[in-house]
Short mmCIF file of C-alpha atoms in Angstrom, two decimals:
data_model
loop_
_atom_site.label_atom_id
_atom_site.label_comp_id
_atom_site.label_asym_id
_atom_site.label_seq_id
_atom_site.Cartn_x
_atom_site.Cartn_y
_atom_site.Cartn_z
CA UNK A 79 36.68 82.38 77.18
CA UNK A 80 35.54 79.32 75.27
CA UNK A 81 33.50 79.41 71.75
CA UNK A 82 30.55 79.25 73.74
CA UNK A 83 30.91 81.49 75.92
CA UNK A 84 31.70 84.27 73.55
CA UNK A 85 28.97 87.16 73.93
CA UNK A 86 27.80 89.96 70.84
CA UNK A 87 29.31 93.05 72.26
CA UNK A 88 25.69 94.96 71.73
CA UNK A 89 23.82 92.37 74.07
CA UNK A 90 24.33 94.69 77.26
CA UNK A 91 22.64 92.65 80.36
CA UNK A 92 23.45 90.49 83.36
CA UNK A 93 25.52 87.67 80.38
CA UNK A 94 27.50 89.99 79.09
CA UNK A 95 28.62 91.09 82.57
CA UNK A 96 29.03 87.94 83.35
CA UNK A 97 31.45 87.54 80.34
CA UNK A 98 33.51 90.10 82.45
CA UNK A 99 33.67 88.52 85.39
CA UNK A 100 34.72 85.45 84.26
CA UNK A 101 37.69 87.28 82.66
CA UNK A 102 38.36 89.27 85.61
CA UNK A 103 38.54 85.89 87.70
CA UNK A 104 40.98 83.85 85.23
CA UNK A 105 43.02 87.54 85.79
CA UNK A 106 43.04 87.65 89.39
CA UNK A 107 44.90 84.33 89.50
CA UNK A 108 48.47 85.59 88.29
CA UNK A 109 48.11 88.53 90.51
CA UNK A 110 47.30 86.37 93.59
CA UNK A 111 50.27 84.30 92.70
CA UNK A 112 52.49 87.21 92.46
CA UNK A 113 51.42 89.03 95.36
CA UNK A 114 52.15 86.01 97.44
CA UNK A 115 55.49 85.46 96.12
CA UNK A 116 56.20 89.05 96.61
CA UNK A 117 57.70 91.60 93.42
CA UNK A 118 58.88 95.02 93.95
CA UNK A 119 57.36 97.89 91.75
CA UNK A 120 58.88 99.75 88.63
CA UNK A 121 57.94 104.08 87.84
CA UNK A 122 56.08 104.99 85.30
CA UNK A 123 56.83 108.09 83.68
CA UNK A 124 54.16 109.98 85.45
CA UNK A 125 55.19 108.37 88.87
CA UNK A 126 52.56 105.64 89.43
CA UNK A 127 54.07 102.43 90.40
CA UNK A 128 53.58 99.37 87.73
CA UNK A 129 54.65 95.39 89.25
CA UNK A 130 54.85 91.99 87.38
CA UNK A 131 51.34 91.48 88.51
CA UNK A 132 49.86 94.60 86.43
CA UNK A 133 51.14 93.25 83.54
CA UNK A 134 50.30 89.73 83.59
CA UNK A 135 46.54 90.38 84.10
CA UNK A 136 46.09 93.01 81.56
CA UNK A 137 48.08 89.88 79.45
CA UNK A 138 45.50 87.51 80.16
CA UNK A 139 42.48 90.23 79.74
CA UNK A 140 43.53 91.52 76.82
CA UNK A 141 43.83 87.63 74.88
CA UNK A 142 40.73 86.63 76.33
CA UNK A 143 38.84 90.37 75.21
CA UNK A 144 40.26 89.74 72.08
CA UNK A 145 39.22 86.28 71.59
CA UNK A 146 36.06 87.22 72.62
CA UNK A 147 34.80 89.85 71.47
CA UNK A 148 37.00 90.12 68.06
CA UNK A 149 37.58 93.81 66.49
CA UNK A 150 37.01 95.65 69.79
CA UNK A 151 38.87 98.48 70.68
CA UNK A 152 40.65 97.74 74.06
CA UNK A 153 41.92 100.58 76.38
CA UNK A 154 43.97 99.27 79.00
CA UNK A 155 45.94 101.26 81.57
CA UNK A 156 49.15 100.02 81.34
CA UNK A 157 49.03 99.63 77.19
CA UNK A 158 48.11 103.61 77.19
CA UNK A 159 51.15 104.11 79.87
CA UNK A 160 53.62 102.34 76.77
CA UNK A 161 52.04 104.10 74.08
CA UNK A 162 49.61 102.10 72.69
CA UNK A 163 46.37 104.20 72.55
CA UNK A 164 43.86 102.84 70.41
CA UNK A 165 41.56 104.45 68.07
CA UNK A 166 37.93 103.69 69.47
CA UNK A 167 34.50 103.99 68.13
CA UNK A 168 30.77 103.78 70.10
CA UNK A 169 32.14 100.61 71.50
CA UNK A 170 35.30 99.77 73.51
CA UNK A 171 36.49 98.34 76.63
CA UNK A 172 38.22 99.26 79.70
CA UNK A 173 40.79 97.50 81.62
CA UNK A 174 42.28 98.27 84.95
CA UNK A 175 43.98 95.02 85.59
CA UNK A 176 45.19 96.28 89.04
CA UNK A 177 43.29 99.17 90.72
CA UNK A 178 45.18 100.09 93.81
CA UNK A 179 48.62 98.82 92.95
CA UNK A 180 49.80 100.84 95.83
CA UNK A 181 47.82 98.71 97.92
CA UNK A 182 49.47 96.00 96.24
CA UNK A 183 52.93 97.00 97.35
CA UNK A 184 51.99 98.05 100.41
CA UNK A 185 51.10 94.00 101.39
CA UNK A 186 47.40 95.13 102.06
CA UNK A 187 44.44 92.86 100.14
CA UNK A 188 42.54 95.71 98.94
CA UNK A 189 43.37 95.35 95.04
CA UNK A 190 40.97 94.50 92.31
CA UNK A 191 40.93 93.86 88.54
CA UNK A 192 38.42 95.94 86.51
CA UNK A 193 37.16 95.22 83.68
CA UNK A 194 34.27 97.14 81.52
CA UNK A 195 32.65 97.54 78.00
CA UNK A 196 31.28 101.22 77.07
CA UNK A 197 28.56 101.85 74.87
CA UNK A 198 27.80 105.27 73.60
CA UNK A 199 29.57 106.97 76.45
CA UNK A 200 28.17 104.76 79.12
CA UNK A 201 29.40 101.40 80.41
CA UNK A 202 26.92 98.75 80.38
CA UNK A 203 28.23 96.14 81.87
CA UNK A 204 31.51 95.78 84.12
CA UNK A 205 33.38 93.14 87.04
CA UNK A 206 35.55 93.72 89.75
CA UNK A 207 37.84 90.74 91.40
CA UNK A 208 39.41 91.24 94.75
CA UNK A 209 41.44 88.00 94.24
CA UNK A 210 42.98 87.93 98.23
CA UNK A 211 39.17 88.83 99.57
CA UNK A 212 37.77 86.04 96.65
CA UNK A 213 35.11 88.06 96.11
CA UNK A 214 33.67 88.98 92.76
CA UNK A 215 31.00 92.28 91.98
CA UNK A 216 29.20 92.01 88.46
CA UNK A 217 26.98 94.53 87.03
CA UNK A 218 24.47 94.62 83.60
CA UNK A 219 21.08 94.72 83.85
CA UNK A 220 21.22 93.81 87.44
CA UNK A 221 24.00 93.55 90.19
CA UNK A 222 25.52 91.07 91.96
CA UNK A 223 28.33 89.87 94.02
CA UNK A 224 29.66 85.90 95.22
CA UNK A 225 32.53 84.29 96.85
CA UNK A 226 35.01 82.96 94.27
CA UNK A 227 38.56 81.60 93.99
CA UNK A 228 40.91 83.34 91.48
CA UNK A 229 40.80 81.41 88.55
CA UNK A 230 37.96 79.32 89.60
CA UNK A 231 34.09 78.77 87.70
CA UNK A 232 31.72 81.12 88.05
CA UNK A 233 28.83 79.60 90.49
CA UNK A 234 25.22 79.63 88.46
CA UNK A 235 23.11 82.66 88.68
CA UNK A 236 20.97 81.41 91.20
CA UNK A 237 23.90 81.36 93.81
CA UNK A 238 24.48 84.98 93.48
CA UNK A 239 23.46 87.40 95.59
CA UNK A 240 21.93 90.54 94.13
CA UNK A 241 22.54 93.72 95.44
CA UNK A 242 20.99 97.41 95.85
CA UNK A 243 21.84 100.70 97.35
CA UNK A 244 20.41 101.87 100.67
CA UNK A 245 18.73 105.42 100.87
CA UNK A 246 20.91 107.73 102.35
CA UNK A 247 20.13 109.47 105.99
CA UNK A 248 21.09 112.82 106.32
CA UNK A 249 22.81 113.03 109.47
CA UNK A 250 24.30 109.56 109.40
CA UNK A 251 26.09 109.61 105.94
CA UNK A 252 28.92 107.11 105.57
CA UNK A 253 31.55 108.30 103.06
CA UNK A 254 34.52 106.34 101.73
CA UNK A 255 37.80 107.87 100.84
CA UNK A 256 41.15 107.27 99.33
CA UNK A 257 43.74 105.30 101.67
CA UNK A 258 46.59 106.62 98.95
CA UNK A 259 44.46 109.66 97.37
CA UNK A 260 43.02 112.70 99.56
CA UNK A 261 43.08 116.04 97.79
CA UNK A 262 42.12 119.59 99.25
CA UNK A 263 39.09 119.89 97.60
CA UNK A 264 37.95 116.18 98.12
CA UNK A 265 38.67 117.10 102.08
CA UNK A 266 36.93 120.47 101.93
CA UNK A 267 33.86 119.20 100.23
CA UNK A 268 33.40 116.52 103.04
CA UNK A 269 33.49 118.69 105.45
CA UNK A 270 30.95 120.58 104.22
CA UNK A 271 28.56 117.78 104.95
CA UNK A 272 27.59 116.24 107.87
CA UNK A 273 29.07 112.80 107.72
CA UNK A 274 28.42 110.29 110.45
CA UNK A 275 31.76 108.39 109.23
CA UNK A 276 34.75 108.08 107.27
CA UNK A 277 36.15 104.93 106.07
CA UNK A 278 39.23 104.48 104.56
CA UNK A 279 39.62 101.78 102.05
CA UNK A 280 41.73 100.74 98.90
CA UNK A 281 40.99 100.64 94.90
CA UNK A 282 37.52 100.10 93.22
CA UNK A 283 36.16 98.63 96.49
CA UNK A 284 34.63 101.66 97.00
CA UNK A 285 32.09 101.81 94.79
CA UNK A 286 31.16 98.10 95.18
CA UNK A 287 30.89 98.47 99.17
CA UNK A 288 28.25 101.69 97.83
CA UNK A 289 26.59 99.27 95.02
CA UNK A 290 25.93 96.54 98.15
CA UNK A 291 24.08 98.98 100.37
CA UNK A 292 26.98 99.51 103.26
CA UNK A 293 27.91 103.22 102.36
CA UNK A 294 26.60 106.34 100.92
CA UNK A 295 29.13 108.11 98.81
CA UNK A 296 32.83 108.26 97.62
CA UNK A 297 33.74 111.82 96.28
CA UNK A 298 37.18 112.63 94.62
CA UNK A 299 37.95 115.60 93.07
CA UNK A 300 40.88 114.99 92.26
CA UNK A 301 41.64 114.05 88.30
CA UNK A 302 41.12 110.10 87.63
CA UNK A 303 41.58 107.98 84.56
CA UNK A 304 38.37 106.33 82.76
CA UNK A 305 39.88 102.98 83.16
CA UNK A 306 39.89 103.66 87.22
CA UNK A 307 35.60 103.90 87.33
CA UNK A 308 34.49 102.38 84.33
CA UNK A 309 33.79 98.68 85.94
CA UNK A 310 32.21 100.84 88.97
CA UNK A 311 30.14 102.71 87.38
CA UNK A 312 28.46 99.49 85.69
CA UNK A 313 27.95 98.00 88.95
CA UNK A 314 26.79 101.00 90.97
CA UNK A 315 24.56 101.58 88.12
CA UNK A 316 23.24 98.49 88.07
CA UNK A 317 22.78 98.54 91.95
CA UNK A 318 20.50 101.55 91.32
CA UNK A 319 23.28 104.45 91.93
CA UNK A 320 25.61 106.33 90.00
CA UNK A 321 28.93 108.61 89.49
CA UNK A 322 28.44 111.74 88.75
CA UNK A 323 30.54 114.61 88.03
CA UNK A 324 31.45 117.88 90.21
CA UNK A 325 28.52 119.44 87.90
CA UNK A 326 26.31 116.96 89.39
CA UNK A 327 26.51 114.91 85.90
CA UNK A 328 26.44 111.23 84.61
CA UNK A 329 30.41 110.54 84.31
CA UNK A 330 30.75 110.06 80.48
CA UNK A 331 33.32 107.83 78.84
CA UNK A 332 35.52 107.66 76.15
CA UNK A 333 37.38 110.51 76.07
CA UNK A 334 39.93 109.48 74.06
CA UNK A 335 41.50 113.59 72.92
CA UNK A 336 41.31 114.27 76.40
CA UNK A 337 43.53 111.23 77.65
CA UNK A 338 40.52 108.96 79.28
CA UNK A 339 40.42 111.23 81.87
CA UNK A 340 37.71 112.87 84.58
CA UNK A 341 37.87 115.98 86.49
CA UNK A 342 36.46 114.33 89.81
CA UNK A 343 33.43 112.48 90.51
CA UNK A 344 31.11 111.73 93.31
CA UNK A 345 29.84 107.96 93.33
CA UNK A 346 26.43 108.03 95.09
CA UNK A 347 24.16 105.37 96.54
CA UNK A 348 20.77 107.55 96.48
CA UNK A 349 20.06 109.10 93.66
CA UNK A 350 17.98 111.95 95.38
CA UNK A 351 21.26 113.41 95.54
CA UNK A 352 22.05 113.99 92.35
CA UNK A 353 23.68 117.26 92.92
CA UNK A 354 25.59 116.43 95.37
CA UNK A 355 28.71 117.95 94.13
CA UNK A 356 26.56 120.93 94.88
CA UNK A 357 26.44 119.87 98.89
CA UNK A 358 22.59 118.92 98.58
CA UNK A 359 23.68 115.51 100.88
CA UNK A 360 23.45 116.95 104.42
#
């Protein structure tokens, strides 16, 4: 990020996610390179696979977060997975700088890099980069998503295209879930709704396919990191949706005592449904 293109951190709108985005872009271009070369994985302590490609976007996110936004606590996945938990105030950011690494190994394109700046508890603005679908997701004030080549420029504004959430239909619900993660209380709560169809699909793609108006919800129950939604939850937000928790609650961020992480979530596209961890979406 050049001089001027640095952003205040408190400006939360459509610039500073589009700060983001241009860092998640310069990321996704190691991890395209990588993936096309091929790499095989390393375990983590806790048994989630790590490659070459992990590291060398949180590398470039981290420098360019840093250069930008000087004195900002950064919480990155794979820095918290070595140790290096930062202490964080009101402000910080959160990095996934490969959602869906499984994907990754697995030779399938549905990876993304996530990147996201919380603000009392909430994110306010966050990107997602699928570098082998070249498609960016940006959300601030407003959301949006373009075409774009890992590494490349930004187009302007004007050649975005903004997008919304649809109004859910009872009776004709699309739901997203987990190619890698489906636990027994994710699976019992969906079928406890009448859900027209199921679609499968990898990382934070999830909530951006919700945030563009082509799906209804994504619930997991099962426990996820802050680092894994944080980007999403901007965007979805921004879209006019939101993540809430089994409780039928606003996720909130920042969690630090509690090891940035969430007991479940639902991501929803109508917010009608706010309790929806409750089974009001039929």
């Amino acid at each position: 990020m050049g001089s001027n293109e640095v952003t205040e951190v408190g400006r939360a709108g459509d610039d500073l996610a589009r700060d983001l985005a241009r860092i998640a872009v310069t990321a996704g271009s190691p991890v395209a390179v990588i993936f096309a070369a091929g790499c095989a994985p390393t375990w983590k302590g806790d048994g989630s696979p790590v490659t070459d490609a992990d590291l060398a976007a949180e590398g470039v996110i981290y420098d360019r977060l840093s250069d930008g936004f000087p004195g900002m606590p950064i919480v990155s996945e794979e820095r918290i997975a070595a140790g290096d938990a930062p202490m964080i105030g009101p402000r910080f950011a959160l990095v996934d700088p490969l959602d869906g690494t499984r994907e990754f190994i697995a030779g399938r394109n549905e990876f993304t890099v996530n990147v996201a700046i919380v603000e009392q508890g909430r994110p306010v603005a966050g990107a997602i980069y699928a570098p082998m679908l070249q498609r960016l997701w940006y959300g601030g004030a407003a959301a949006y998503t373009c075409p774009v080549a890992p590494g490349a420029d930004l187009p302007e504004v004007d050649a975005m295209r903004r997008i919304n959430v649809r109004s859910a239909s009872p009776g004709h619900l699309v739901a997203l879930i987990s190619r890698s993660h489906i636990d027994p209380r994710t699976e019992a709560y969906l079928q406890g709704l009448t859900v027209a169809e199921r679609r499968p699909m990898g990382s934070s793609l999830k909530f951006c396919v919700i945030a563009e108006g082509q799906a209804d919800l994504y619930p997991r129950f099962g426990v996820t990191c802050e680092w894994d939604t944080a980007a999403g939850c901007a965007i979805l937000t921004a879209a006019g949706g939101s993540i809430v928790d089994p409780e039928g609650r606003p996720l909130r961020y920042g969690d630090a005592h509690g090891g940035f992480r969430h007991a479940g979530f639902v991501a929803l596209g109508d917010l009608r449904f706010k309790t929806v961890a409750e089974g009001d979406l039929r």
